Amino acid sequence: MSVRILALVGSLRAGSHNRQLAEAAVKHAPEGVVIELFEGLAEVPFYNEDIDVEASVPDAAARLRAAAGQADAFLLFSPEYNGTMPAVLKNAIDWLSRPYGAGALTGKPVAAIGTAFGQYGGVWAQDDARKSAGIAGAAVLEDAKLSIPGSVTRFADTHPADDEEVVTGLTEVIQRLTAQAAPAAA
């Protein structure tokens, strides 16, 4: 049995430290855990009920839902833009919250972590991501947190996968997420 975790990164920037953090999660996933870094959030159109019609859901949104449907849990990586999560991450949560009451997030464990340049590491954005995912029906792990401040300087010369303190924190979050997801994956 393996646990499948879908990683959604809220930054589209090529050199994103949150993407690097997600890459570190993939690299350091424990045995029996598969972390898939979803590619394509930039192509998912803004959620609109008019285009969320069973026979004609946009391809990018359908791919996101299919990947999410195969996941046992979700790991959200959020930078902080103007004190909140990026629109691309909120949009993904919106698509995964539908159909109402039966979306791909419903009942599945979710953790939100990340890094930002500010002194608190994007904690407001990550709190917003947890709130939104919870309202969307996810089983949010409120105590599985990792907010890394000073990303621009901290990761200027070191990839998060090579930062021992980051790897330790990341591993703890993945273990908590896995423990919550394991019964459903069995």
Coordinates of N, CA and C in Angstrom, one line a residue:
M1 N 0.8 -1.2 0.0 CA 0.0 0.0 0.0 C 0.9 1.3 0.0
S2 N 0.5 2.2 -0.9 CA 1.2 3.5 -0.8 C 0.2 4.6 -0.7
V3 N 0.7 5.7 -0.1 CA -0.2 6.9 0.0 C 0.2 7.8 -1.1
R4 N -0.8 8.3 -1.8 CA -0.6 9.3 -2.9 C -1.0 10.7 -2.4
I5 N 0.0 11.6 -2.5 CA -0.2 13.0 -2.1 C -0.1 13.9 -3.3
L6 N -1.1 14.7 -3.6 CA -1.0 15.6 -4.7 C -0.5 17.0 -4.1
A7 N 0.6 17.5 -4.7 CA 1.2 18.7 -4.3 C 0.7 19.8 -5.3
L8 N 0.1 20.9 -4.7 CA -0.3 22.0 -5.5 C 0.5 23.2 -5.1
V9 N 1.2 23.9 -6.1 CA 2.1 25.0 -5.8 C 1.4 26.3 -6.2
G10 N 1.3 27.2 -5.3 CA 0.6 28.5 -5.6 C 1.4 29.5 -6.3
S11 N 2.6 29.2 -6.6 CA 3.5 30.2 -7.4 C 3.8 29.6 -8.8
L12 N 3.6 30.5 -9.8 CA 3.9 30.1 -11.1 C 5.3 30.4 -11.6
R13 N 6.0 31.2 -10.8 CA 7.3 31.7 -11.2 C 8.3 30.5 -11.4
A14 N 9.1 30.6 -12.4 CA 10.0 29.5 -12.7 C 11.0 29.2 -11.6
G15 N 11.5 30.2 -10.9 CA 12.4 30.1 -9.8 C 11.8 30.1 -8.5
S16 N 10.5 29.7 -8.4 CA 9.8 29.8 -7.1 C 10.4 29.0 -6.0
H17 N 10.5 29.6 -4.9 CA 11.0 28.8 -3.7 C 10.0 27.9 -3.2
N18 N 8.7 28.2 -3.4 CA 7.7 27.2 -3.0 C 7.7 26.0 -3.9
R19 N 8.0 26.2 -5.2 CA 8.1 25.1 -6.1 C 9.3 24.2 -5.7
Q20 N 10.4 24.9 -5.3 CA 11.6 24.2 -4.8 C 11.2 23.4 -3.5
L21 N 10.4 24.0 -2.7 CA 10.0 23.3 -1.5 C 9.2 22.0 -1.8
A22 N 8.3 22.2 -2.8 CA 7.5 21.0 -3.3 C 8.5 19.9 -3.9
E23 N 9.5 20.4 -4.6 CA 10.5 19.4 -5.2 C 11.2 18.7 -4.0
A24 N 11.5 19.4 -3.0 CA 12.1 18.8 -1.8 C 11.2 17.8 -1.2
A25 N 9.9 18.1 -1.1 CA 8.9 17.1 -0.6 C 8.9 15.8 -1.4
V26 N 8.9 16.0 -2.8 CA 9.0 14.8 -3.6 C 10.3 14.0 -3.4
K27 N 11.4 14.7 -3.3 CA 12.7 14.0 -3.1 C 12.8 13.3 -1.7
H28 N 12.2 13.9 -0.7 CA 12.3 13.3 0.6 C 11.1 12.6 1.1
A29 N 10.2 12.3 0.2 CA 9.0 11.5 0.6 C 9.5 10.1 1.2
P30 N 8.9 9.7 2.3 CA 9.3 8.4 2.9 C 8.9 7.3 2.0
E31 N 9.4 6.1 2.2 CA 9.0 4.9 1.5 C 7.5 4.7 1.7
G32 N 6.9 4.3 0.6 CA 5.4 4.1 0.7 C 4.6 5.3 0.5
V33 N 5.2 6.5 0.2 CA 4.5 7.7 -0.1 C 5.0 8.2 -1.4
V34 N 4.0 8.5 -2.3 CA 4.3 9.1 -3.6 C 3.7 10.5 -3.6
I35 N 4.5 11.5 -3.8 CA 4.1 12.8 -3.9 C 4.2 13.3 -5.4
E36 N 3.0 13.6 -5.9 CA 2.9 14.1 -7.3 C 2.8 15.6 -7.3
L37 N 3.8 16.2 -8.0 CA 3.7 17.7 -8.2 C 2.9 18.0 -9.4
F38 N 1.7 18.5 -9.2 CA 0.8 18.8 -10.3 C 1.3 19.9 -11.1
E39 N 1.4 19.6 -12.4 CA 1.8 20.6 -13.4 C 0.6 21.1 -14.2
G40 N 0.4 22.4 -14.3 CA -0.7 22.9 -15.2 C -1.7 23.8 -14.5
L41 N -1.4 24.3 -13.3 CA -2.4 25.1 -12.6 C -2.6 26.5 -13.4
A42 N -1.5 26.9 -14.1 CA -1.6 28.1 -14.9 C -2.7 28.0 -16.0
E43 N -2.9 26.8 -16.4 CA -3.9 26.6 -17.6 C -5.3 26.5 -17.1
V44 N -5.5 26.3 -15.8 CA -6.9 26.1 -15.3 C -7.6 27.4 -15.3
P45 N -8.7 27.5 -16.0 CA -9.4 28.8 -16.1 C -10.0 29.1 -14.7
F46 N -10.3 30.4 -14.5 CA -10.9 30.8 -13.3 C -12.3 30.1 -13.2
Y47 N -12.6 29.6 -12.0 CA -13.8 28.9 -11.8 C -15.0 29.7 -12.2
N48 N -15.9 29.1 -12.9 CA -17.1 29.7 -13.4 C -18.1 28.6 -13.6
E49 N -19.2 28.6 -12.8 CA -20.2 27.6 -12.9 C -20.8 27.4 -14.4
D50 N -20.7 28.5 -15.2 CA -21.2 28.3 -16.6 C -20.3 27.4 -17.4
I51 N -19.0 27.2 -17.0 CA -18.2 26.3 -17.8 C -18.0 25.0 -17.1
D52 N -18.5 24.9 -15.9 CA -18.3 23.7 -15.1 C -19.6 22.8 -15.4
V53 N -19.7 22.4 -16.6 CA -20.8 21.6 -17.1 C -20.2 20.2 -17.4
E54 N -20.9 19.1 -16.9 CA -20.3 17.8 -17.0 C -19.7 17.4 -18.3
A55 N -20.4 17.7 -19.4 CA -19.9 17.2 -20.7 C -18.8 18.2 -21.3
S56 N -18.6 19.3 -20.7 CA -17.7 20.3 -21.3 C -16.8 21.0 -20.3
V57 N -16.4 20.3 -19.2 CA -15.4 20.9 -18.3 C -14.1 21.2 -19.0
P58 N -13.5 22.3 -18.9 CA -12.2 22.6 -19.6 C -11.2 21.5 -19.3
D59 N -10.4 21.2 -20.3 CA -9.4 20.1 -20.2 C -8.5 20.2 -19.0
A60 N -8.0 21.4 -18.8 CA -7.0 21.7 -17.7 C -7.7 21.4 -16.3
A61 N -9.0 21.8 -16.2 CA -9.7 21.6 -14.9 C -10.0 20.1 -14.8
A62 N -10.3 19.4 -15.8 CA -10.6 18.0 -15.8 C -9.3 17.2 -15.4
R63 N -8.2 17.6 -15.9 CA -6.9 17.0 -15.5 C -6.6 17.2 -14.0
L64 N -6.9 18.4 -13.5 CA -6.7 18.7 -12.1 C -7.6 17.8 -11.3
R65 N -8.9 17.7 -11.6 CA -9.8 16.9 -10.9 C -9.5 15.4 -11.0
A66 N -9.0 15.0 -12.1 CA -8.6 13.5 -12.2 C -7.4 13.2 -11.3
A67 N -6.4 14.1 -11.3 CA -5.3 13.9 -10.5 C -5.7 13.9 -9.0
A68 N -6.6 14.9 -8.7 CA -7.0 15.0 -7.3 C -7.9 13.8 -6.9
G69 N -8.6 13.3 -7.8 CA -9.4 12.1 -7.5 C -8.6 10.9 -7.2
Q70 N -7.4 10.8 -7.7 CA -6.5 9.6 -7.4 C -5.7 9.9 -6.1
A71 N -5.7 11.1 -5.6 CA -4.9 11.4 -4.4 C -5.6 11.0 -3.1
D72 N -4.8 10.6 -2.2 CA -5.3 10.2 -0.8 C -5.2 11.5 0.1
A73 N -4.4 12.4 -0.3 CA -4.2 13.6 0.5 C -3.6 14.7 -0.4
F74 N -3.6 16.0 0.2 CA -3.1 17.1 -0.6 C -2.1 17.9 0.3
L75 N -1.0 18.4 -0.4 CA -0.1 19.2 0.3 C 0.0 20.5 -0.6
L76 N -0.5 21.6 0.1 CA -0.6 22.9 -0.6 C 0.6 23.7 -0.2
F77 N 1.3 24.3 -1.2 CA 2.5 25.2 -1.0 C 2.1 26.6 -1.4
S78 N 2.1 27.5 -0.4 CA 1.6 28.8 -0.7 C 2.6 29.9 -0.3
P79 N 3.0 30.7 -1.3 CA 3.7 32.0 -0.9 C 2.6 33.0 -0.4
E80 N 3.0 34.2 -0.1 CA 2.0 35.1 0.4 C 2.0 36.3 -0.6
Y81 N 0.9 36.6 -1.2 CA 0.8 37.7 -2.1 C -0.2 38.7 -1.5
N82 N 0.3 39.9 -1.1 CA -0.5 40.9 -0.5 C -1.3 40.4 0.7
G83 N -0.7 39.6 1.5 CA -1.3 39.1 2.7 C -2.2 37.9 2.6
T84 N -2.3 37.3 1.4 CA -3.1 36.1 1.3 C -2.5 35.2 0.3
M85 N -3.3 34.1 0.0 CA -2.8 33.1 -0.9 C -2.9 33.6 -2.4
P86 N -2.1 33.1 -3.3 CA -2.2 33.5 -4.7 C -3.5 33.0 -5.3
A87 N -4.0 33.7 -6.3 CA -5.3 33.4 -7.0 C -5.2 32.0 -7.6
V88 N -4.1 31.5 -8.1 CA -4.0 30.2 -8.8 C -4.3 29.1 -7.8
L89 N -3.8 29.3 -6.5 CA -4.1 28.2 -5.5 C -5.6 28.2 -5.1
K90 N -6.1 29.4 -4.9 CA -7.5 29.6 -4.6 C -8.4 29.0 -5.7
N91 N -8.0 29.3 -6.9 CA -8.8 28.8 -8.0 C -8.8 27.2 -8.1
A92 N -7.6 26.6 -7.8 CA -7.6 25.1 -7.7 C -8.5 24.6 -6.7
I93 N -8.5 25.2 -5.5 CA -9.4 24.8 -4.4 C -10.8 24.9 -4.9
D94 N -11.2 26.0 -5.6 CA -12.5 26.2 -6.1 C -13.0 25.1 -7.0
W95 N -12.1 24.8 -8.0 CA -12.4 23.7 -8.9 C -12.6 22.4 -8.2
L96 N -11.7 22.1 -7.2 CA -11.8 20.8 -6.5 C -12.9 20.8 -5.4
S97 N -13.6 21.9 -5.2 CA -14.7 21.9 -4.2 C -16.0 21.4 -4.9
R98 N -16.0 21.3 -6.2 CA -17.2 21.0 -6.9 C -17.1 19.6 -7.5
P99 N -18.2 18.9 -7.7 CA -19.5 19.3 -7.4 C -19.7 19.4 -5.9
Y100 N -20.6 20.4 -5.5 CA -20.8 20.7 -4.1 C -21.1 19.4 -3.3
G101 N -20.3 19.2 -2.2 CA -20.5 18.1 -1.3 C -19.8 16.8 -1.8
A102 N -19.3 16.8 -3.0 CA -18.7 15.6 -3.6 C -17.4 15.9 -4.4
G103 N -16.8 17.1 -4.1 CA -15.6 17.5 -4.8 C -14.4 16.6 -4.4
A104 N -13.3 16.7 -5.1 CA -12.2 15.8 -4.9 C -11.5 16.1 -3.5
L105 N -11.7 17.2 -2.9 CA -11.1 17.5 -1.6 C -11.9 16.9 -0.5
T106 N -13.2 16.6 -0.7 CA -14.1 16.2 0.4 C -13.6 15.0 1.2
G107 N -13.4 15.3 2.5 CA -13.0 14.3 3.4 C -11.5 13.9 3.4
K108 N -10.8 14.5 2.4 CA -9.3 14.1 2.3 C -8.4 15.0 3.1
P109 N -7.4 14.5 3.7 CA -6.5 15.3 4.5 C -5.7 16.3 3.6
V110 N -5.6 17.5 4.2 CA -4.9 18.6 3.5 C -4.0 19.3 4.5
A111 N -2.7 19.6 4.1 CA -1.8 20.4 4.9 C -1.4 21.6 4.0
A112 N -1.2 22.7 4.6 CA -0.8 23.9 3.8 C 0.5 24.5 4.5
I113 N 1.5 24.6 3.6 CA 2.8 25.0 4.1 C 3.4 26.0 3.1
G114 N 4.6 26.5 3.3 CA 5.2 27.4 2.3 C 6.3 28.2 2.9
T115 N 6.8 29.1 2.0 CA 7.9 30.0 2.3 C 7.6 31.3 1.6
A116 N 8.0 32.4 2.2 CA 7.9 33.7 1.7 C 9.0 34.6 2.2
F117 N 9.2 35.7 1.6 CA 10.3 36.6 1.9 C 10.1 37.3 3.3
G118 N 8.9 37.5 3.7 CA 8.6 38.2 4.9 C 9.0 37.5 6.1
Q119 N 8.9 38.1 7.3 CA 9.4 37.6 8.5 C 8.6 36.4 9.1
Y120 N 7.4 36.2 8.6 CA 6.5 35.2 9.1 C 6.4 34.0 8.1
G121 N 7.0 34.1 6.9 CA 7.1 32.9 6.0 C 5.8 32.6 5.3
G122 N 4.9 33.6 5.2 CA 3.6 33.4 4.5 C 2.5 32.8 5.3
V123 N 2.6 32.9 6.6 CA 1.7 32.3 7.5 C 0.2 32.7 7.2
W124 N 0.0 34.0 6.9 CA -1.4 34.4 6.6 C -2.0 33.7 5.4
A125 N -1.1 33.6 4.3 CA -1.6 32.9 3.1 C -1.9 31.4 3.4
Q126 N -1.0 30.8 4.2 CA -1.2 29.4 4.5 C -2.5 29.2 5.4
D127 N -2.7 30.1 6.3 CA -3.9 30.1 7.1 C -5.2 30.2 6.2
D128 N -5.1 31.1 5.2 CA -6.2 31.3 4.3 C -6.4 30.0 3.4
A129 N -5.3 29.4 3.0 CA -5.4 28.1 2.2 C -6.1 27.0 3.1
R130 N -5.7 26.9 4.3 CA -6.3 25.9 5.2 C -7.8 26.2 5.4
K131 N -8.1 27.5 5.6 CA -9.5 27.9 5.8 C -10.4 27.6 4.5
S132 N -9.9 27.9 3.3 CA -10.6 27.7 2.1 C -10.7 26.2 1.8
A133 N -9.7 25.4 2.0 CA -9.8 24.0 1.8 C -10.8 23.3 2.8
G134 N -10.8 23.8 4.0 CA -11.7 23.3 5.0 C -13.2 23.6 4.6
I135 N -13.4 24.8 4.2 CA -14.8 25.1 3.7 C -15.2 24.3 2.5
A136 N -14.2 23.9 1.7 CA -14.4 23.1 0.5 C -14.6 21.6 0.9
G137 N -14.5 21.3 2.1 CA -14.8 19.9 2.6 C -13.6 19.1 2.9
A138 N -12.4 19.6 2.8 CA -11.2 18.8 3.2 C -11.1 18.6 4.7
A139 N -10.4 17.6 5.1 CA -10.0 17.3 6.5 C -8.7 18.0 6.7
V140 N -8.7 19.3 7.1 CA -7.5 20.1 7.2 C -6.7 19.7 8.5
L141 N -5.4 19.5 8.3 CA -4.6 19.3 9.5 C -4.1 20.6 10.0
E142 N -4.8 21.1 11.0 CA -4.5 22.4 11.5 C -3.1 22.5 12.2
D143 N -2.6 21.4 12.7 CA -1.3 21.4 13.4 C -0.1 21.0 12.6
A144 N -0.4 20.7 11.3 CA 0.7 20.4 10.4 C 1.1 21.6 9.6
K145 N 2.1 22.4 10.2 CA 2.5 23.7 9.7 C 4.0 23.8 9.4
L146 N 4.3 24.5 8.4 CA 5.7 24.8 8.1 C 5.7 26.1 7.3
S147 N 6.1 27.2 8.0 CA 6.2 28.5 7.4 C 7.6 29.0 7.5
I148 N 8.3 29.1 6.3 CA 9.7 29.4 6.3 C 9.9 30.9 5.9
P149 N 10.4 31.8 6.8 CA 10.6 33.2 6.5 C 11.9 33.4 5.7
G150 N 12.0 34.6 5.1 CA 13.3 35.0 4.5 C 13.7 34.2 3.3
S151 N 12.7 33.7 2.5 CA 13.0 32.8 1.4 C 14.1 33.3 0.4
V152 N 14.0 34.6 0.1 CA 15.0 35.2 -0.9 C 16.4 35.0 -0.5
T153 N 16.7 35.3 0.8 CA 18.1 35.1 1.3 C 18.4 33.7 1.7
R154 N 17.4 33.0 2.4 CA 17.7 31.7 2.8 C 18.0 30.7 1.7
F155 N 17.2 30.9 0.6 CA 17.4 29.9 -0.5 C 18.2 30.5 -1.7
A156 N 18.9 31.6 -1.4 CA 19.7 32.2 -2.5 C 20.8 31.2 -3.0
D157 N 21.4 30.5 -2.1 CA 22.5 29.6 -2.5 C 22.2 28.1 -2.1
T158 N 21.1 27.9 -1.5 CA 20.7 26.6 -1.0 C 19.3 26.2 -1.4
H159 N 19.2 25.1 -2.1 CA 17.9 24.5 -2.4 C 17.2 24.0 -1.2
P160 N 15.9 24.2 -1.0 CA 15.3 23.7 0.2 C 15.5 22.2 0.5
A161 N 15.7 21.4 -0.5 CA 16.0 20.0 -0.4 C 17.3 19.7 0.3
D162 N 18.2 20.8 0.4 CA 19.5 20.6 1.0 C 19.6 21.4 2.3
D163 N 18.5 21.9 2.8 CA 18.5 22.6 4.1 C 18.0 21.7 5.1
E164 N 18.8 21.3 6.0 CA 18.5 20.2 7.0 C 17.3 20.6 7.9
E165 N 17.2 21.8 8.3 CA 16.1 22.3 9.1 C 14.8 22.2 8.3
V166 N 14.8 22.6 7.1 CA 13.6 22.5 6.2 C 13.2 21.1 6.0
V167 N 14.2 20.3 5.7 CA 13.8 18.8 5.4 C 13.2 18.2 6.6
T168 N 13.7 18.5 7.8 CA 13.1 18.0 9.1 C 11.7 18.4 9.2
G169 N 11.4 19.7 9.0 CA 10.1 20.2 9.1 C 9.1 19.6 8.1
L170 N 9.7 19.6 6.9 CA 8.9 19.0 5.8 C 8.5 17.5 6.0
T171 N 9.5 16.8 6.5 CA 9.3 15.4 6.8 C 8.2 15.2 7.8
E172 N 8.2 16.1 8.9 CA 7.2 16.0 9.9 C 5.8 16.2 9.3
V173 N 5.7 17.2 8.5 CA 4.4 17.5 7.9 C 3.9 16.3 7.0
I174 N 4.8 15.8 6.2 CA 4.5 14.6 5.3 C 4.1 13.4 6.2
Q175 N 4.8 13.2 7.3 CA 4.4 12.0 8.1 C 3.0 12.2 8.8
R176 N 2.7 13.4 9.2 CA 1.4 13.7 9.8 C 0.3 13.5 8.7
L177 N 0.6 14.0 7.5 CA -0.4 13.9 6.4 C -0.6 12.4 6.0
T178 N 0.5 11.7 6.0 CA 0.5 10.3 5.6 C -0.3 9.5 6.7
A179 N -0.1 9.8 7.9 CA -0.8 9.1 9.0 C -2.3 9.3 8.9
Q180 N -2.8 10.5 8.5 CA -4.2 10.7 8.3 C -4.7 10.1 7.0
A181 N -3.9 10.0 6.0 CA -4.4 9.5 4.7 C -4.3 7.9 4.6
A182 N -3.4 7.3 5.4 CA -3.2 5.9 5.3 C -4.4 5.0 5.5
P183 N -5.3 5.3 6.4 CA -6.5 4.4 6.5 C -7.3 4.5 5.3
A184 N -7.5 5.6 4.6 CA -8.3 5.7 3.4 C -7.6 5.0 2.2
A185 N -6.2 5.0 2.2 CA -5.4 4.4 1.2 C -5.4 2.9 1.2
A186 N -5.7 2.4 2.4 CA -5.7 0.9 2.6 C -6.8 0.1 1.9

